[in-house]
Coordinates of C-alpha atoms and ligand atoms in Angstrom, one line a residue:
X221 CA -38.9 -45.3 -118.7
X222 CA -38.7 -41.7 -119.8
X223 CA -41.4 -39.4 -118.8
X224 CA -44.4 -38.9 -121.1
X225 CA -44.0 -35.2 -120.3
X226 CA -40.9 -35.0 -122.4
X227 CA -41.4 -33.5 -125.8
X228 CA -39.8 -35.8 -128.2
X229 CA -38.8 -35.1 -131.8
X230 CA -37.5 -37.2 -134.7
X231 CA -37.2 -37.3 -138.5
X232 CA -40.1 -39.5 -139.5
X233 CA -39.1 -40.0 -143.2
X234 CA -36.3 -42.3 -144.3
X235 CA -32.7 -41.1 -144.5
X236 CA -31.5 -39.6 -147.8
X237 CA -32.7 -36.9 -150.0
X238 CA -36.4 -36.6 -151.1
X239 CA -39.0 -34.1 -152.2
X240 CA -40.4 -33.8 -148.8
X241 CA -39.1 -34.8 -145.4
X242 CA -41.1 -34.8 -142.2
X243 CA -40.1 -34.0 -138.6
X244 CA -42.5 -35.1 -135.9
X245 CA -42.9 -33.9 -132.3
X246 CA -45.0 -35.2 -129.5
X247 CA -45.5 -33.9 -126.0
X248 CA -46.7 -30.8 -124.3
X249 CA -44.2 -28.4 -125.8
X250 CA -44.5 -29.6 -129.4
X251 CA -46.4 -26.6 -130.8
X252 CA -44.5 -24.0 -128.7
X253 CA -41.1 -25.4 -129.9
X254 CA -42.1 -25.3 -133.6
X255 CA -43.5 -21.8 -133.2
X256 CA -40.1 -20.6 -132.1
X257 CA -38.9 -21.1 -135.7
X258 CA -42.0 -21.2 -137.8
X259 CA -43.8 -18.0 -139.0
X260 CA -47.1 -18.6 -141.0
X261 CA -47.3 -16.5 -144.1
X262 CA -50.8 -15.5 -142.8
X263 CA -49.2 -13.4 -140.1
X264 CA -50.9 -15.5 -137.4
X265 CA -48.8 -17.3 -134.7
X266 CA -48.6 -21.1 -135.2
X267 CA -50.3 -21.6 -131.9
X268 CA -53.4 -19.7 -133.0
X269 CA -53.7 -21.6 -136.4
X270 CA -56.5 -24.2 -136.4
X271 CA -55.4 -27.7 -135.5
X272 CA -55.1 -30.4 -138.3
X273 CA -54.6 -27.7 -141.0
X274 CA -51.4 -27.6 -143.0
X275 CA -50.1 -24.1 -142.6
X276 CA -47.6 -22.6 -145.1
X277 CA -44.8 -20.4 -143.7
X278 CA -41.1 -19.8 -143.3
X279 CA -38.6 -21.4 -141.0
X280 CA -36.2 -18.9 -139.5
X281 CA -33.0 -20.1 -137.8
X282 CA -31.5 -18.7 -134.7
X283 CA -29.6 -16.0 -136.6
X284 CA -32.8 -14.6 -138.1
X285 CA -32.2 -16.0 -141.6
X286 CA -34.9 -17.8 -143.4
X287 CA -33.8 -21.5 -143.9
X288 CA -36.8 -23.0 -145.7
X289 CA -40.4 -22.3 -146.8
X290 CA -42.5 -25.2 -145.6
X291 CA -45.7 -26.5 -144.2
X292 CA -46.5 -27.3 -140.5
X293 CA -49.5 -28.9 -138.9
X294 CA -50.4 -29.2 -135.2
X295 CA -52.7 -31.7 -133.5
X296 CA -54.3 -31.0 -130.1
X297 CA -54.4 -33.7 -127.5
X298 CA -56.1 -36.2 -127.4
X299 CA -56.9 -36.1 -131.1
X300 CA -53.5 -37.2 -132.4
X301 CA -51.6 -40.3 -133.3
X302 CA -50.0 -40.4 -129.8
X303 CA -52.9 -38.9 -127.9
X304 CA -50.7 -36.0 -126.9
X305 CA -50.2 -32.6 -128.4
X306 CA -48.1 -33.2 -131.6
X307 CA -46.7 -31.2 -134.4
X308 CA -45.3 -32.0 -137.8
X309 CA -42.9 -30.0 -140.0
X310 CA -43.1 -30.9 -143.7
X311 CA -39.8 -29.5 -145.0
X312 CA -37.8 -30.0 -148.2
X313 CA -36.4 -33.4 -147.8
X314 CA -32.6 -33.1 -147.8
X315 CA -31.0 -35.3 -145.2
X316 CA -28.5 -32.6 -144.0
X317 CA -31.3 -30.0 -144.0
X318 CA -33.6 -32.1 -142.0
X319 CA -30.9 -32.9 -139.4
X320 CA -30.2 -29.2 -139.1
X321 CA -33.9 -28.5 -138.4
X322 CA -34.1 -31.3 -135.9
X323 CA -30.9 -30.0 -134.2
X324 CA -32.5 -26.6 -133.7
X325 CA -35.6 -28.3 -132.1
X326 CA -33.4 -30.4 -129.8
X327 CA -31.4 -27.3 -128.8
X328 CA -34.7 -25.5 -128.0
X329 CA -35.7 -28.3 -125.6
X330 CA -37.0 -31.3 -127.4
X331 CA -35.5 -34.7 -126.7
X332 CA -34.6 -37.1 -129.5
X333 CA -37.2 -39.8 -129.7
X334 CA -36.2 -43.4 -129.2
X335 CA -37.2 -46.0 -131.8
X336 CA -41.0 -46.7 -131.6
X337 CA -41.5 -44.0 -129.0
X338 CA -44.4 -42.3 -130.8
X339 CA -46.3 -45.6 -131.2
X340 CA -45.4 -46.5 -127.6
X341 CA -47.1 -43.3 -126.5
X342 CA -50.1 -44.1 -128.6
X343 CA -50.3 -47.4 -126.9
X344 CA -49.8 -46.0 -123.4
X345 CA -52.5 -43.4 -124.1
X346 CA -55.0 -46.0 -125.2
X347 CA -55.0 -45.0 -128.9
X348 CA -54.3 -48.6 -129.9
X349 CA -53.6 -51.9 -128.2
X350 CA -50.4 -53.8 -128.4
X351 CA -51.4 -55.9 -131.5
X352 CA -52.2 -52.7 -133.4
X353 CA -48.9 -51.2 -132.4
X354 CA -47.1 -54.3 -133.6
X355 CA -49.1 -54.1 -136.8
X356 CA -47.7 -50.6 -137.4
X357 CA -44.2 -52.1 -137.5
X358 CA -45.4 -55.0 -139.7
X359 CA -47.0 -52.8 -142.2
X360 CA -43.9 -50.7 -142.5
X361 CA -41.7 -53.7 -143.0
X362 CA -44.1 -55.7 -145.2
X363 CA -42.7 -56.7 -148.6
X364 CA -45.5 -58.7 -150.1
X365 CA -49.1 -58.2 -150.8
X366 CA -50.5 -60.7 -148.4
X367 CA -48.2 -59.6 -145.6
X368 CA -49.3 -56.1 -146.1
X369 CA -52.9 -57.1 -146.1
X370 CA -52.5 -59.1 -142.8
X371 CA -50.7 -56.2 -141.2
X372 CA -53.5 -53.8 -142.3
X373 CA -56.2 -56.1 -140.8
X374 CA -54.3 -56.3 -137.6
X375 CA -53.9 -52.5 -137.5
X376 CA -57.6 -52.1 -138.0
X377 CA -58.2 -54.2 -134.9
X378 CA -58.9 -57.6 -136.3
X379 CA -56.7 -59.6 -133.9
X380 CA -57.6 -57.3 -131.0
X381 CA -61.3 -58.0 -131.5
X382 CA -60.8 -61.7 -131.6
X383 CA -58.7 -61.7 -128.4
X384 CA -60.9 -59.3 -126.6
X385 CA -64.0 -61.4 -127.4
X386 CA -62.2 -64.3 -125.9
X387 CA -61.1 -62.4 -122.8
X388 CA -64.7 -61.2 -122.3
X389 CA -65.9 -64.8 -122.4
X390 CA -63.4 -65.9 -119.8
X391 CA -64.0 -62.8 -117.7
X392 CA -67.7 -63.5 -117.5
X393 CA -67.0 -67.1 -116.5
X394 CA -64.6 -65.9 -113.9
X395 CA -67.1 -63.4 -112.5
X396 CA -69.6 -66.2 -112.2
X397 CA -67.1 -68.4 -110.3
X398 CA -65.8 -65.5 -108.1
X399 CA -69.4 -64.9 -107.0
X400 CA -69.6 -68.4 -105.7
X401 CA -66.3 -68.0 -103.7
X402 CA -68.0 -65.3 -101.6
X403 CA -70.8 -67.7 -100.8
X404 CA -69.2 -71.0 -100.3
X405 CA -72.3 -72.6 -98.8
X406 CA -74.3 -72.0 -101.8
X407 CA -71.6 -73.3 -104.1
X408 CA -73.4 -76.0 -105.8
X409 CA -76.3 -73.8 -106.5
X410 CA -74.1 -71.0 -107.9
X411 CA -71.7 -73.3 -109.8
X412 CA -73.7 -75.1 -112.5
X413 CA -70.8 -77.2 -113.4
X414 CA -72.1 -78.5 -116.7
X415 CA -72.8 -75.1 -117.9
X416 CA -69.4 -73.9 -116.8
X417 CA -67.7 -76.9 -118.5
X418 CA -69.5 -76.0 -121.7
X419 CA -68.2 -72.4 -121.5
X420 CA -64.7 -73.5 -120.8
X421 CA -64.8 -75.9 -123.8
X422 CA -66.1 -73.1 -125.9
X423 CA -63.2 -70.8 -124.8
X424 CA -60.7 -73.7 -125.5
X425 CA -62.1 -74.0 -129.1
X426 CA -61.7 -70.2 -129.6
X427 CA -58.0 -70.4 -128.4
X428 CA -57.4 -73.4 -130.7
X429 CA -58.9 -71.5 -133.6
X430 CA -56.6 -68.6 -133.1
X431 CA -53.6 -71.0 -132.8
X432 CA -54.5 -72.8 -136.0
X433 CA -53.5 -69.7 -138.0
X434 CA -50.3 -69.0 -136.0
X435 CA -47.9 -70.8 -138.4
X436 CA -49.3 -69.0 -141.5
X437 CA -49.3 -65.7 -139.6
X438 CA -45.7 -66.1 -138.7
X439 CA -44.7 -67.1 -142.2
X440 CA -46.5 -64.1 -143.6
X441 CA -44.6 -61.8 -141.4
X442 CA -41.2 -63.4 -141.8
X443 CA -41.3 -65.0 -145.2
X444 CA -41.4 -68.8 -145.5
X445 CA -38.0 -70.5 -146.0
X446 CA -38.2 -72.9 -148.9
X447 CA -35.0 -75.0 -148.9
X448 CA -33.8 -76.9 -152.0
X449 CA -31.6 -79.9 -150.9
X450 CA -30.3 -83.1 -152.4
X451 CA -27.2 -84.7 -153.6
X452 CA -24.8 -82.9 -155.9
X453 CA -25.7 -82.2 -159.5
X454 CA -29.4 -83.0 -159.4
X455 CA -30.3 -79.5 -160.4
X456 CA -31.0 -77.6 -157.2
X457 CA -29.4 -74.4 -158.4
X458 CA -31.1 -74.7 -161.8
X459 CA -34.5 -75.0 -160.1
X460 CA -33.8 -71.9 -158.0
X461 CA -32.8 -70.0 -161.2
X462 CA -35.9 -71.2 -163.1
X463 CA -38.2 -70.1 -160.3
X464 CA -36.5 -66.7 -160.0
X465 CA -36.3 -66.3 -163.7
X466 CA -32.7 -65.2 -163.5
X467 CA -29.3 -66.9 -163.5
X468 CA -28.8 -66.1 -159.8
X469 CA -26.9 -69.3 -158.8
X470 CA -23.9 -70.8 -160.7
X471 CA -25.0 -74.0 -162.6
X472 CA -22.5 -76.5 -163.8
X473 CA -22.3 -80.1 -164.8
X474 CA -19.5 -80.7 -162.3
X475 CA -21.0 -82.0 -159.0
X476 CA -20.2 -79.8 -156.0
X477 CA -20.8 -76.5 -157.8
X478 CA -22.7 -74.8 -155.0
X479 CA -20.4 -74.4 -152.0
X480 CA -22.3 -72.0 -149.8
X481 CA -26.0 -71.6 -149.3
X482 CA -27.8 -68.8 -151.1
X483 CA -31.0 -67.0 -150.2
X484 CA -33.3 -65.0 -152.5
X485 CA -36.6 -63.4 -151.7
X486 CA -39.4 -64.7 -153.8
X487 CA -43.2 -64.5 -153.8
X488 CA -46.1 -66.7 -154.8
X489 CA -49.4 -64.9 -155.3
X490 CA -48.3 -62.3 -152.8
X491 CA -47.1 -64.7 -150.2
X492 CA -43.5 -63.9 -149.1
X493 CA -40.9 -66.6 -149.4
X494 CA -37.2 -67.0 -149.1
X495 CA -35.8 -69.5 -151.6
X496 CA -32.7 -71.2 -150.3
X497 CA -30.2 -73.1 -152.6
X498 CA -27.8 -75.4 -150.8
X499 CA -24.6 -77.3 -151.4
X500 CA -25.2 -80.9 -152.5
X501 CA -25.2 -83.3 -149.5
X502 CA -22.4 -85.8 -149.8
X503 CA -19.3 -87.0 -147.9
X504 CA -17.0 -84.2 -149.1
X505 CA -13.2 -84.7 -149.0
X506 CA -12.2 -81.0 -149.0
X507 CA -12.6 -78.8 -146.0
X508 CA -14.5 -76.0 -147.8
X509 CA -17.0 -78.3 -149.2
X510 CA -17.5 -80.0 -145.9
X511 CA -18.3 -76.6 -144.3
X512 CA -20.8 -76.1 -147.2
X513 CA -22.5 -79.4 -146.5
X514 CA -22.7 -78.4 -142.8
X515 CA -24.4 -75.2 -143.8
X516 CA -26.8 -77.1 -146.0
X517 CA -27.8 -79.1 -143.0
X518 CA -28.4 -76.0 -140.9
X519 CA -30.5 -74.5 -143.7
X520 CA -32.7 -77.7 -143.8
X521 CA -33.0 -77.5 -140.1
X522 CA -34.5 -74.0 -140.4
X523 CA -36.6 -74.7 -143.4
X524 CA -40.4 -74.1 -143.4
X525 CA -40.7 -76.1 -146.6
X526 CA -38.2 -78.7 -147.7
X527 CA -37.8 -79.6 -151.4
X528 CA -35.8 -82.7 -151.9
X529 CA -34.5 -82.8 -155.4
X530 CA -33.8 -86.1 -157.2
X531 CA -32.5 -86.7 -160.7
X532 CA -35.4 -88.2 -162.8
X533 CA -33.0 -89.6 -165.4
X534 CA -30.8 -91.4 -162.8
X535 CA -33.6 -92.6 -160.6
X536 CA -33.7 -93.2 -156.8
X537 CA -30.1 -93.8 -155.7
X538 CA -28.6 -95.0 -152.5
X539 CA -27.4 -91.5 -151.7
X540 CA -30.9 -90.1 -152.1
X541 CA -32.2 -92.7 -149.7
X542 CA -29.6 -91.7 -147.1
X543 CA -30.5 -88.1 -147.5
X544 CA -34.2 -88.9 -147.2
X545 CA -33.5 -90.8 -144.0
X546 CA -31.4 -87.9 -142.6
X547 CA -34.2 -85.4 -143.4
X548 CA -36.5 -87.1 -140.9
X549 CA -34.3 -86.1 -138.0
X550 CA -33.0 -82.9 -139.4
X551 CA -35.9 -80.9 -140.7
X552 CA -38.7 -79.6 -138.4
X553 CA -41.7 -81.9 -138.0
X554 CA -43.9 -78.9 -138.9
X555 CA -42.1 -78.3 -142.2
X556 CA -43.8 -80.0 -145.2
X557 CA -41.5 -82.0 -147.5
X558 CA -41.9 -82.6 -151.2
X559 CA -39.8 -84.5 -153.6
X560 CA -38.9 -83.0 -157.0
X561 CA -38.1 -85.3 -159.8
X562 CA -36.0 -82.9 -161.8
X563 CA -34.6 -83.3 -165.4
X564 CA -37.9 -85.0 -166.3
X565 CA -37.3 -83.7 -169.8
X566 CA -34.6 -86.4 -170.1
X567 CA -36.5 -89.3 -168.9
X568 CA -39.7 -90.3 -167.1
X569 CA -39.2 -94.0 -167.1
X570 CA -37.6 -94.4 -163.7
X571 CA -39.5 -96.3 -161.0
X572 CA -40.5 -94.2 -158.0
X573 CA -42.5 -96.8 -156.2
X574 CA -39.9 -97.3 -153.5
X575 CA -41.6 -97.5 -150.0
X576 CA -39.3 -94.8 -148.7
X577 CA -41.0 -92.3 -151.0
X578 CA -44.6 -93.3 -150.4
X579 CA -45.3 -90.6 -147.9
X580 CA -44.1 -87.8 -150.1
X581 CA -45.7 -85.7 -152.7
X582 CA -43.7 -86.4 -155.9
X583 CA -43.6 -83.7 -158.5
X584 CA -42.1 -84.1 -162.0
X585 CA -40.3 -80.9 -162.9
X586 CA -37.7 -79.7 -165.3
X587 CA -35.6 -76.7 -164.6
X588 CA -34.6 -76.8 -168.3
X589 CA -38.1 -76.6 -169.8
X590 CA -40.0 -75.2 -166.9
X591 CA -42.3 -78.2 -166.8
X592 CA -44.1 -78.7 -163.5
X593 CA -42.9 -75.4 -162.0
X594 CA -46.4 -73.9 -161.9
X595 CA -47.7 -77.0 -160.1
X596 CA -44.7 -76.7 -157.7
X597 CA -45.6 -73.1 -156.9
X598 CA -49.2 -74.0 -156.4
X599 CA -48.2 -76.8 -153.9
X600 CA -45.8 -74.5 -152.0
X601 CA -48.6 -71.9 -151.7
X602 CA -51.0 -74.5 -150.3
X603 CA -48.4 -75.7 -147.8
X604 CA -47.6 -72.3 -146.4
X605 CA -51.2 -71.2 -146.2
X606 CA -52.3 -74.6 -144.8
X607 CA -54.9 -74.7 -147.6
X608 CA -56.6 -71.4 -146.7
X609 CA -57.7 -69.5 -149.8
X610 CA -55.8 -66.3 -150.4
X611 CA -58.9 -64.2 -149.6
X612 CA -59.0 -65.7 -146.1
X613 CA -55.5 -64.8 -145.3
X614 CA -56.3 -61.2 -144.6
X615 CA -58.4 -62.4 -141.6
X616 CA -56.8 -61.5 -138.4
X617 CA -54.1 -64.1 -137.8
X618 CA -51.8 -64.5 -134.9
X619 CA -48.5 -63.3 -136.3
X620 CA -45.9 -63.4 -133.6
X621 CA -44.3 -66.0 -131.3
X622 CA -45.3 -63.7 -128.5
X623 CA -49.0 -64.2 -129.3
X624 CA -48.6 -67.9 -129.9
X625 CA -46.8 -68.6 -126.6
X626 CA -49.4 -66.5 -124.6
X627 CA -52.2 -68.5 -126.3
X628 CA -50.5 -71.8 -125.4
X629 CA -50.4 -70.7 -121.8
X630 CA -54.1 -69.6 -122.0
X631 CA -54.8 -73.0 -123.5
X632 CA -53.0 -74.8 -120.6
X633 CA -54.9 -72.7 -118.0
X634 CA -58.2 -73.6 -119.6
X635 CA -57.3 -77.3 -119.7
X636 CA -56.5 -77.0 -116.0
X637 CA -59.9 -75.3 -115.4
X638 CA -61.7 -78.1 -117.3
X639 CA -59.8 -80.6 -115.1
X640 CA -60.8 -78.8 -112.0
X641 CA -64.4 -78.8 -113.0
X642 CA -64.3 -82.5 -113.6
X643 CA -62.9 -83.2 -110.1
X644 CA -65.9 -82.1 -108.2
X645 CA -64.0 -82.2 -104.9
X646 CA -62.0 -79.1 -105.8
X647 CA -63.5 -75.8 -104.8
X648 CA -64.2 -72.8 -106.9
X649 CA -61.1 -71.0 -105.7
X650 CA -59.0 -73.4 -107.8
X651 CA -61.2 -72.7 -110.8
X652 CA -61.0 -68.9 -110.4
X653 CA -57.2 -69.2 -110.1
X654 CA -57.1 -71.1 -113.4
X655 CA -59.3 -68.5 -115.1
X656 CA -57.2 -65.6 -113.7
X657 CA -54.1 -67.2 -115.2
X658 CA -55.9 -67.6 -118.5
X659 CA -56.9 -63.9 -118.4
X660 CA -53.4 -62.8 -117.6
X661 CA -52.1 -64.7 -120.7
X662 CA -54.7 -63.3 -123.0
X663 CA -54.1 -59.8 -121.6
X664 CA -50.4 -60.1 -122.6
X665 CA -51.4 -60.3 -126.2
X666 CA -53.3 -57.0 -126.3
X667 CA -50.9 -55.3 -123.8
X668 CA -53.2 -55.2 -120.8
X669 CA -51.0 -57.3 -118.6
X670 CA -47.7 -57.1 -120.5
X671 CA -44.5 -56.7 -118.5
X672 CA -42.5 -53.4 -118.9
X673 CA -39.4 -55.1 -120.2
X674 CA -41.4 -57.0 -122.9
X675 CA -43.1 -53.8 -124.0
X676 CA -39.7 -52.0 -124.2
X677 CA -38.3 -54.9 -126.3
X678 CA -41.3 -54.7 -128.7
X679 CA -41.0 -50.9 -129.3
X680 CA -37.2 -50.9 -129.5
X681 CA -37.5 -52.9 -132.8
X682 CA -39.4 -50.0 -134.5
X683 CA -37.7 -47.4 -136.6
X684 CA -37.0 -44.0 -135.3
X685 CA -39.8 -41.5 -135.9
X686 CA -42.5 -44.1 -135.7
Ligands
LIG969 N1 -31.7 -81.8 -169.0 C1 -31.7 -81.2 -167.8 N2 -30.6 -80.8 -167.2 C2 -30.6 -80.1 -166.1 C3 -31.9 -79.8 -165.5 N3 -31.6 -79.2 -164.3 C4 -30.3 -79.1 -164.2 N4 -29.7 -79.7 -165.2 C5 -28.2 -79.8 -165.5 O1 -27.7 -80.5 -164.4 C6 -26.4 -80.0 -164.1 C7 -26.3 -79.7 -162.6 O2 -27.2 -78.6 -162.3 P1 -27.0 -77.7 -161.0 O3 -28.2 -76.8 -161.0 O4 -25.7 -77.1 -161.0 O5 -27.1 -78.8 -159.9 P2 -27.0 -78.7 -158.4 O6 -27.9 -79.7 -157.8 O7 -27.1 -77.3 -158.0 O8 -25.5 -79.2 -158.1 P3 -24.5 -78.9 -157.0 O9 -24.5 -77.4 -156.7 O10 -23.2 -79.4 -157.5 O11 -24.9 -79.6 -155.7 C8 -26.1 -78.8 -165.0 O12 -25.4 -79.2 -166.1 C9 -27.5 -78.4 -165.4 O13 -27.6 -77.8 -166.7 C10 -33.1 -80.2 -166.1 O14 -34.2 -80.0 -165.7 N5 -32.9 -80.9 -167.3
LIG970 MG1 -25.9 -76.0 -157.0

């Protein structure tokens, strides 16, 4: 890893032209480097200007010519985003102009920051834990109200507090057990097994509680894939269009119209979704359609919610039954499945009492009249939020697979500890081993015990200048 003593610099605002563009520096030479080019109008040196105050002045290039009139601000360590001395240059936001200013700073001795390096420094200097650092990236990339709200809760420390409370609980337990390792003779006295078992069970419940929000948290961050599937001509593309309110997909009365799958971002009450329209599932004779059908299967495989579309006017056909059977093996067990009886404007006489359908929620809809679409949206929302009311979704949720897998390992260690406690023969050193494993796993979530390569991978996904 690069040294924290490097002074790093980057353009912090997005590429392109804008009213204002910001350059950011962090490291021991930040202020000195900016001061080489920046002359406050007040006549003071930049170094002697108060910290955290925007100072107006001119920027002079190497040849002594003024290149911009702009604002600069300095932050003294440790009271900055990164915890180091930092400086910002708020210039006019031309892409070429900003790159020229950056170039001058790099020539003067700064190093170009890697993606996420500012936030990585903030993490390394204890300004935030790993869940908060991740929340910075999530807030920047959020595209829907509820995702933004979840990222903000996490940034503010919601998840950190829940995990730290759990760690503290396990740490206390572990201290109690460790004490008895030192005095093996007094073990029974020091190890009130029932009390310990109760504490372990309590920790297990807290882990499960965190895990129960993991799916929703992940979907909030990534957008839930809602896949429309079914045989040709039942109206999948029409439903997609009706939900989006635009004629995004081609609709035609010829079966086999949609050849490739099609994805569009969509939201329900601020929950981010990706609607996926697919090619009708059937035994296709031409090679292109066969490839399309294969892609439909892959889309169903990756679905977070599956909408099987039937034709209400035609009723439940043999082909529908075959698709329904195939869905069982194809779609994820976790993914809720609903059956849409489309074209219900044409008929609602068909019989849907077939046993194959009895486990599914059947919704009568019409892409043509819009009937039933509000109810469909309400049901999709309930499925992706697992019934939590929208107001609860801002509560700190586990949002990444990384958190989830660490929690599963913590859960396994606690189960092991519970087992050890039951088998009275095993000594307390086994128990303390289990608890240490559990603490390591929990520590990975907040970044206390996270491996260097994992950390690098997390920060490398950030944008430059963050
Ligand atoms: N009356 C009525 N017609 C509909 C409805 N939805 C779709 N249709 C008609 O059904 C035909 C097929 O619609 P599509 O949306 O192309 O069907 P699809 O399932 O996407 O078909 P493929 O792409 O071929 O698999 C078109 O002629 C639509 O106008 C509906 O709710 N009511
Ligand atoms: Mg279609």
